[in-house]
């Protein structure tokens, strides 16, 4: 079912579906096999306006919100989760900037972000800090008008290809979690280099790199928000980005079904199409129902988010304030639990659907020239990045405990 | 209109060599001229092409109009079209056949406007209608789903471009001669603002799979990289391109860009010749839209044999050389 | 730089349905779209505009519903769109159609001087490839057909590579000129989100034969030089015929004969 509620969302669906069909599908197998980033796809995304979907027209965007972003990510991932990450990770890297940036910073960065001229990436994970973001070792020490950054980030999506990296650093190590800040570090800054390129199970067309910072001098104008508030922005970012991962997972599940159902209809054994065997047909029905449930979950959430996000953006532009501040003024619902639920559910659905589809199709699906095994490899990442399924459960249960604790005695 | 006499063909001669289409046009034109009781004339434009006249006589031309000038060394649309239009105005042919090659398609179209007459494109059959002596040109339209017969009743000459290989080449009559008429090139009038810079001879196959009207594809049965050279020979002979199913690509016999199928490319040629391809569903997805499918396979039970319009049971290494022989 | 792309609305798939009794195209239910070859012409125009700045205008000749391809052109990056629509145009062959288009382009040229006209190689419904060269003939502008690549371009001229049977040729054409392009030239972009929305709101300029000062004696089924006198569905061989023969040689000869007989080769 389509969840587009306005013209823009409908055209986002139309555009991304055509992109998937005409541009991504012919490329995906080759890019996956070669583990290569596609400059060709980057150009196609730029031409079709994908990078600016969620940014206001003032910056060359299309004025959409989180829903547009999620819809695009779902439809692109339906063809290839790896190639979909080019706009996907650029948005993820830019969301913290967009939330915390001052008017000047927005004007500096958003136009090139919206056009796709500059790609963004998000750098949080470190060798010793992933799920525990408070254990960050990368430091940024103030030195006049600069921060001097030292440390390393790893498993960074779209590494080396992105131009701007939103990096979580500790500006005050003595304060631990309260010392975490966000800095925007530009590729090419002296002392900023790339380490190992990872060889991955899935999403292989998106390069994953290690980032190395050795006495990198970053101008203080590149600090997002204020020092020590990094974790707050990170949490807010994940609240908005996790529905995107959930949408990607729905896309992967749908894509796997798109391959499986036609195959089961044409494949004959014992004289009949194997989809007419009830054991198989019922399995497909279950998988389709779960996929649809995931999709409903995602867009129900993003439409609610947009009801707050879009006015906050409008106000921030009008008042010259940050989006983060405007969101706070508008009551500021906390989406953490719902975002975590969507990501938990959808990523599990994606993995289950891809896995079952491979089994349903049988031997052919295990072969690399049949597109199904790739969906299974790609699905796995949705259970891991932007917080593993277990971290999502932590978020949910923490929120539930709080919720019920506050109700105590109400009965 | 009675002033217009004779059947003309345009003998394409690029880089000093007659195109095979010239002989095909002579064959088609000869029949038209005989049916009308008129002469068959060939038009030869180029530089250092007068020597080709003999060949044209020996393949059925009665008159050869030659315009030989260094300025015609290479094909520039305006120049050629202007020369042709002037020749038509002077000699008034009744019917005028051109080759539906790239050059011929463009030249015939431009010249038709300069001349002020109708043109049928890419005909596969031309006949003289007995009642009124008009040219009836039949051509495929809508991707070959429909054949249309087209006339040009009120203007002369009736022009038509003829699809290459629609007609056999005219037979050789050694020693047959005719009249050569030299036509002067008018450098003041036959001009163009376009400038010809360079010819680049194609290397490799040069043909894009999606544009190819004929595709000769090989599968596992080809057995080795060198086998594709044989397929290429057949493709070249048919003016087509070579492609492959997955197995040869995986085995490194041929580049990925030639792969047809679910994970390769989708093609829709007019003729698809599958050689040693079993016909997996993944492969069929990429080529089942072809107008006509020929399968050559050792295994009569291979799935491809049921999809093909024409199934030939046999070893491609026997069948293809025999086909090349039969095509000579 | 002002570039005009010529486009046509044609049946969507070349696998159209033909009524075997009448030999006519069954139009009802047959989806229409931009002639696929024209997508490459328009894309090249838009790419040149992005490189050099300027305007892309698109012209089509066709019935009222052909407005759809002009809106589609906006989605693909065109700036202005013009439709030649008049009963006087109906039934025109390529000679008359190219005349009408040339009159339309003349009028566009009066609004803003035209540097370059780009057409697709041919249409998927009539497959003639005439329009590009014929428009250039009416305009008295130089042209090149089967263009596979723009080698270079400046304010005064464009250098192109065109496809021949045995290779390719490089030509330099001064502006104004006319190109017809083949599919190798580019890979048409997917219509942008912004373009799709703009397409719905775009203004389509509509001109009659009189608006473009076209001589009606050169237009329409009655006045154009060629005419379809008969159409029929080609005979198709029965599916899955086995080509029989005692030896490989016999089978091969038989196959070649069948293919030739049916004009497949």
Coordinates of C-alpha atoms in Angstrom, one line a residue, chain C:
Chain C
X1 CA 22.1 28.7 -26.3
X2 CA 18.6 27.9 -27.5
X3 CA 18.0 24.3 -28.3
X4 CA 14.8 22.9 -29.7
X5 CA 14.0 19.2 -29.3
X6 CA 11.4 17.6 -31.6
X7 CA 9.3 14.9 -29.9
X8 CA 6.4 12.7 -30.9
X9 CA 3.8 10.9 -28.9
X10 CA 3.8 7.2 -30.0
X11 CA 2.3 4.0 -28.8
X12 CA 4.2 2.9 -25.7
X13 CA 5.4 -0.5 -26.7
X14 CA 6.4 -1.4 -30.2
X15 CA 4.5 -4.6 -29.5
X16 CA 1.3 -2.9 -30.4
X17 CA -1.9 -4.7 -31.3
X18 CA -3.1 -4.7 -34.9
X19 CA -6.6 -5.6 -35.9
X20 CA -5.9 -8.4 -38.3
X21 CA -9.1 -7.7 -40.2
X22 CA -8.6 -4.0 -40.9
X23 CA -4.8 -3.9 -40.5
X24 CA -5.4 -0.9 -38.3
X25 CA -3.7 -0.1 -35.0
X26 CA -6.0 -0.8 -32.1
X27 CA -5.5 2.6 -30.4
X28 CA -7.9 2.1 -27.5
X29 CA -6.1 0.8 -24.5
X30 CA -2.7 1.3 -26.1
X31 CA -0.8 3.5 -23.8
X32 CA 1.1 6.4 -25.4
X33 CA 4.3 7.9 -24.4
X34 CA 7.2 9.9 -25.8
X35 CA 8.9 8.2 -28.7
X36 CA 11.8 6.4 -26.9
X37 CA 14.4 7.8 -29.3
X38 CA 13.2 11.3 -28.6
X39 CA 14.1 10.8 -24.9
X40 CA 17.7 10.8 -26.0
X41 CA 17.3 13.9 -28.1
X42 CA 15.7 15.8 -25.2
X43 CA 18.3 14.5 -22.7
X44 CA 21.1 15.8 -25.0
X45 CA 19.4 19.2 -25.2
X46 CA 19.1 19.4 -21.4
X47 CA 22.7 18.3 -20.9
X48 CA 23.9 20.9 -23.4
X49 CA 21.9 23.5 -21.6
X50 CA 23.3 22.5 -18.2
X51 CA 26.8 22.8 -19.7
X52 CA 26.4 26.1 -21.6
X53 CA 23.3 27.7 -20.1
X54 CA 20.3 28.7 -22.2
X55 CA 16.8 27.4 -22.9
X56 CA 15.4 24.1 -24.1
X57 CA 12.2 24.4 -26.1
X58 CA 10.3 21.3 -27.2
X59 CA 7.9 21.1 -30.1
X60 CA 5.5 18.4 -31.1
X61 CA 2.9 18.0 -33.8
X62 CA -0.1 15.9 -32.8
X63 CA -3.7 15.7 -31.6
X64 CA -4.8 17.3 -28.4
X65 CA -3.8 14.4 -26.2
X66 CA -0.2 14.8 -27.5
X67 CA 0.0 17.6 -24.9
X68 CA 1.0 14.8 -22.5
X69 CA 4.5 14.4 -24.1
X70 CA 5.1 18.1 -23.8
X71 CA 4.3 18.0 -20.0
X72 CA 6.6 15.0 -19.9
X73 CA 9.3 17.0 -21.6
X74 CA 9.0 19.6 -18.8
X75 CA 9.5 16.8 -16.3
X76 CA 12.7 15.8 -18.2
X77 CA 14.1 19.3 -18.0
X78 CA 12.6 21.3 -20.9
X79 CA 11.8 25.0 -20.3
X80 CA 9.2 25.8 -22.9
X81 CA 6.8 23.6 -24.9
X82 CA 4.9 24.2 -28.1
X83 CA 2.2 22.0 -29.7
X84 CA 1.3 22.2 -33.4
X85 CA -2.4 21.1 -33.4
X86 CA -4.7 21.5 -36.3
X87 CA -6.9 19.3 -38.3
X88 CA -4.9 20.5 -41.3
X89 CA -1.9 18.6 -40.1
X90 CA -3.8 15.3 -39.7
X91 CA -2.5 12.4 -41.8
X92 CA 0.7 14.1 -42.9
X93 CA 3.6 12.0 -44.1
X94 CA 7.2 12.8 -43.1
X95 CA 7.6 15.4 -45.9
X96 CA 4.6 17.4 -44.6
X97 CA 5.3 16.8 -40.9
X98 CA 8.9 18.1 -41.3
X99 CA 7.5 21.1 -43.2
X100 CA 5.0 21.8 -40.3
X101 CA 7.7 21.4 -37.7
X102 CA 10.1 23.7 -39.6
X103 CA 7.4 26.4 -39.7
X104 CA 6.9 25.9 -35.9
X105 CA 10.7 26.2 -35.4
X106 CA 10.7 29.3 -37.5
X107 CA 8.2 30.8 -35.2
X108 CA 10.1 29.8 -32.1
X109 CA 13.2 31.2 -33.8
X110 CA 11.3 34.5 -34.0
X111 CA 10.7 34.5 -30.2
X112 CA 14.3 33.6 -29.4
X113 CA 16.9 32.7 -32.1
X114 CA 17.4 29.0 -32.3
X115 CA 21.0 27.6 -32.3
X116 CA 20.3 23.9 -32.4
X117 CA 17.5 21.5 -33.2
X118 CA 17.8 17.9 -31.9
X119 CA 15.6 15.0 -33.1
X120 CA 15.5 11.3 -32.2
X121 CA 17.0 8.9 -34.7
X122 CA 13.5 7.7 -35.7
X123 CA 10.1 7.0 -34.1
X124 CA 9.1 3.6 -32.9
X125 CA 5.8 3.7 -34.8
X126 CA 6.8 4.6 -38.3
X127 CA 10.6 4.0 -38.1
X128 CA 11.5 6.4 -41.0
X129 CA 14.3 8.5 -39.6
X130 CA 13.3 11.3 -42.0
X131 CA 12.3 14.1 -39.7
X132 CA 15.8 15.4 -38.7
X133 CA 17.2 15.6 -42.2
X134 CA 14.0 16.9 -43.6
X135 CA 13.5 19.6 -41.0
X136 CA 17.1 20.7 -41.8
X137 CA 16.3 20.7 -45.5
X138 CA 13.3 23.0 -45.0
X139 CA 15.2 25.3 -42.7
X140 CA 18.2 25.2 -45.1
X141 CA 20.4 24.5 -42.1
X142 CA 23.2 21.9 -42.1
X143 CA 22.5 18.6 -40.3
X144 CA 24.0 15.4 -39.2
X145 CA 22.1 12.2 -38.6
X146 CA 22.9 9.1 -36.4
X147 CA 24.9 11.2 -34.0
X148 CA 26.3 9.1 -31.2
X149 CA 28.4 11.7 -29.5
X150 CA 29.0 15.4 -29.1
X151 CA 32.7 15.7 -29.3
X152 CA 32.9 19.4 -28.4
X153 CA 30.8 22.5 -28.5
X154 CA 31.3 26.3 -28.3
X155 CA 29.2 29.3 -28.9
X156 CA 29.6 29.1 -32.7
X157 CA 29.6 25.4 -33.6
X158 CA 29.2 21.9 -32.5
X159 CA 31.5 18.9 -33.4
X160 CA 29.8 15.6 -33.5
X161 CA 30.5 12.0 -34.1
X162 CA 28.0 10.1 -36.2
X163 CA 27.6 6.4 -36.7
X164 CA 28.3 4.8 -40.1
X165 CA 28.1 1.1 -40.9
X166 CA 31.8 0.7 -40.8
X167 CA 32.8 3.1 -38.1
X168 CA 32.1 6.8 -37.4
X169 CA 32.7 10.2 -38.8
X170 CA 33.5 13.5 -37.1
X171 CA 31.8 16.6 -38.4
X172 CA 31.8 20.2 -37.4
X173 CA 28.5 22.1 -37.8
X174 CA 28.1 25.8 -37.3
X175 CA 24.9 27.0 -35.5
X176 CA 22.1 26.9 -36.4
X177 CA 22.0 23.2 -37.3
X178 CA 20.0 20.1 -36.9
X179 CA 21.1 16.8 -35.3
X180 CA 19.4 13.4 -35.1
X181 CA 20.8 11.3 -32.3
X182 CA 21.1 7.6 -31.6
X183 CA 20.8 5.9 -28.2
X184 CA 24.5 5.7 -27.6
X185 CA 24.7 9.4 -27.1
X186 CA 23.5 9.4 -23.5
X187 CA 21.4 7.7 -20.9
X188 CA 18.2 9.7 -20.3
X189 CA 17.8 10.7 -16.7
X190 CA 14.8 9.7 -14.6
X191 CA 12.3 12.6 -14.4
X192 CA 13.1 14.6 -11.3
X193 CA 10.7 15.1 -8.4
X194 CA 10.7 18.8 -9.1
X195 CA 10.2 18.3 -12.8
X196 CA 7.2 16.0 -12.3
X197 CA 5.5 18.6 -10.2
X198 CA 6.4 21.4 -12.6
X199 CA 5.0 19.3 -15.5
X200 CA 1.5 19.5 -14.1
X201 CA 1.6 23.2 -13.9
X202 CA 3.4 24.0 -17.1
X203 CA 1.9 26.2 -19.8
X204 CA 1.6 24.6 -23.2
X205 CA 1.7 27.0 -26.2
X206 CA -0.7 25.7 -28.9
X207 CA -0.4 26.8 -32.5
X208 CA -2.5 26.1 -35.5
X209 CA -1.3 25.9 -39.1
X210 CA -2.2 29.6 -39.5
X211 CA -0.4 30.6 -36.3
X212 CA 2.9 29.3 -37.8
X213 CA 2.1 30.6 -41.3
X214 CA 2.2 27.1 -42.8
X215 CA 1.0 26.6 -46.4
X216 CA -2.0 24.3 -46.1
X217 CA -1.4 23.0 -49.6
X218 CA 1.6 21.2 -48.2
X219 CA -0.2 19.7 -45.2
X220 CA -2.3 16.8 -44.3
X221 CA -3.3 13.5 -45.8
X222 CA -4.7 15.1 -49.0
X223 CA -1.7 17.2 -49.8
X224 CA 1.3 15.2 -48.7
X225 CA 3.1 13.3 -51.4
X226 CA 2.9 9.7 -50.1
X227 CA 0.0 7.6 -49.1
X228 CA -0.6 4.3 -47.5
X229 CA -2.6 2.2 -49.9
X230 CA -2.6 -1.0 -48.1
X231 CA -1.6 -2.4 -44.7
X232 CA -1.6 -5.9 -43.5
X233 CA -0.3 -8.1 -40.7
X234 CA 2.8 -10.0 -41.8
X235 CA 2.5 -13.8 -41.8
X236 CA 4.1 -15.4 -38.8
X237 CA 5.6 -18.8 -38.8
X238 CA 4.1 -21.3 -36.3
X239 CA 6.0 -21.2 -33.0
X240 CA 8.6 -23.8 -32.4
X241 CA 9.0 -25.4 -35.8
X242 CA 11.9 -27.8 -35.9
X243 CA 14.3 -27.2 -38.7
X244 CA 14.8 -30.7 -40.1
X245 CA 17.5 -32.1 -42.2
X246 CA 19.7 -35.2 -42.5
X247 CA 23.0 -33.3 -41.9
X248 CA 24.1 -30.1 -40.2
X249 CA 24.6 -28.7 -43.7
X250 CA 21.1 -29.4 -44.7
X251 CA 19.6 -28.0 -41.6
X252 CA 21.7 -24.8 -41.9
X253 CA 20.7 -24.3 -45.5
X254 CA 17.1 -24.8 -44.6
X255 CA 17.3 -22.3 -41.7
X256 CA 19.0 -19.7 -43.9
X257 CA 16.3 -20.2 -46.5
X258 CA 13.5 -19.8 -43.9
X259 CA 15.1 -16.6 -42.5
X260 CA 15.6 -15.1 -45.9
X261 CA 12.1 -16.0 -47.1
X262 CA 10.6 -14.3 -44.1
X263 CA 13.0 -11.3 -44.5
X264 CA 14.4 -11.8 -41.1
X265 CA 17.8 -11.4 -42.6

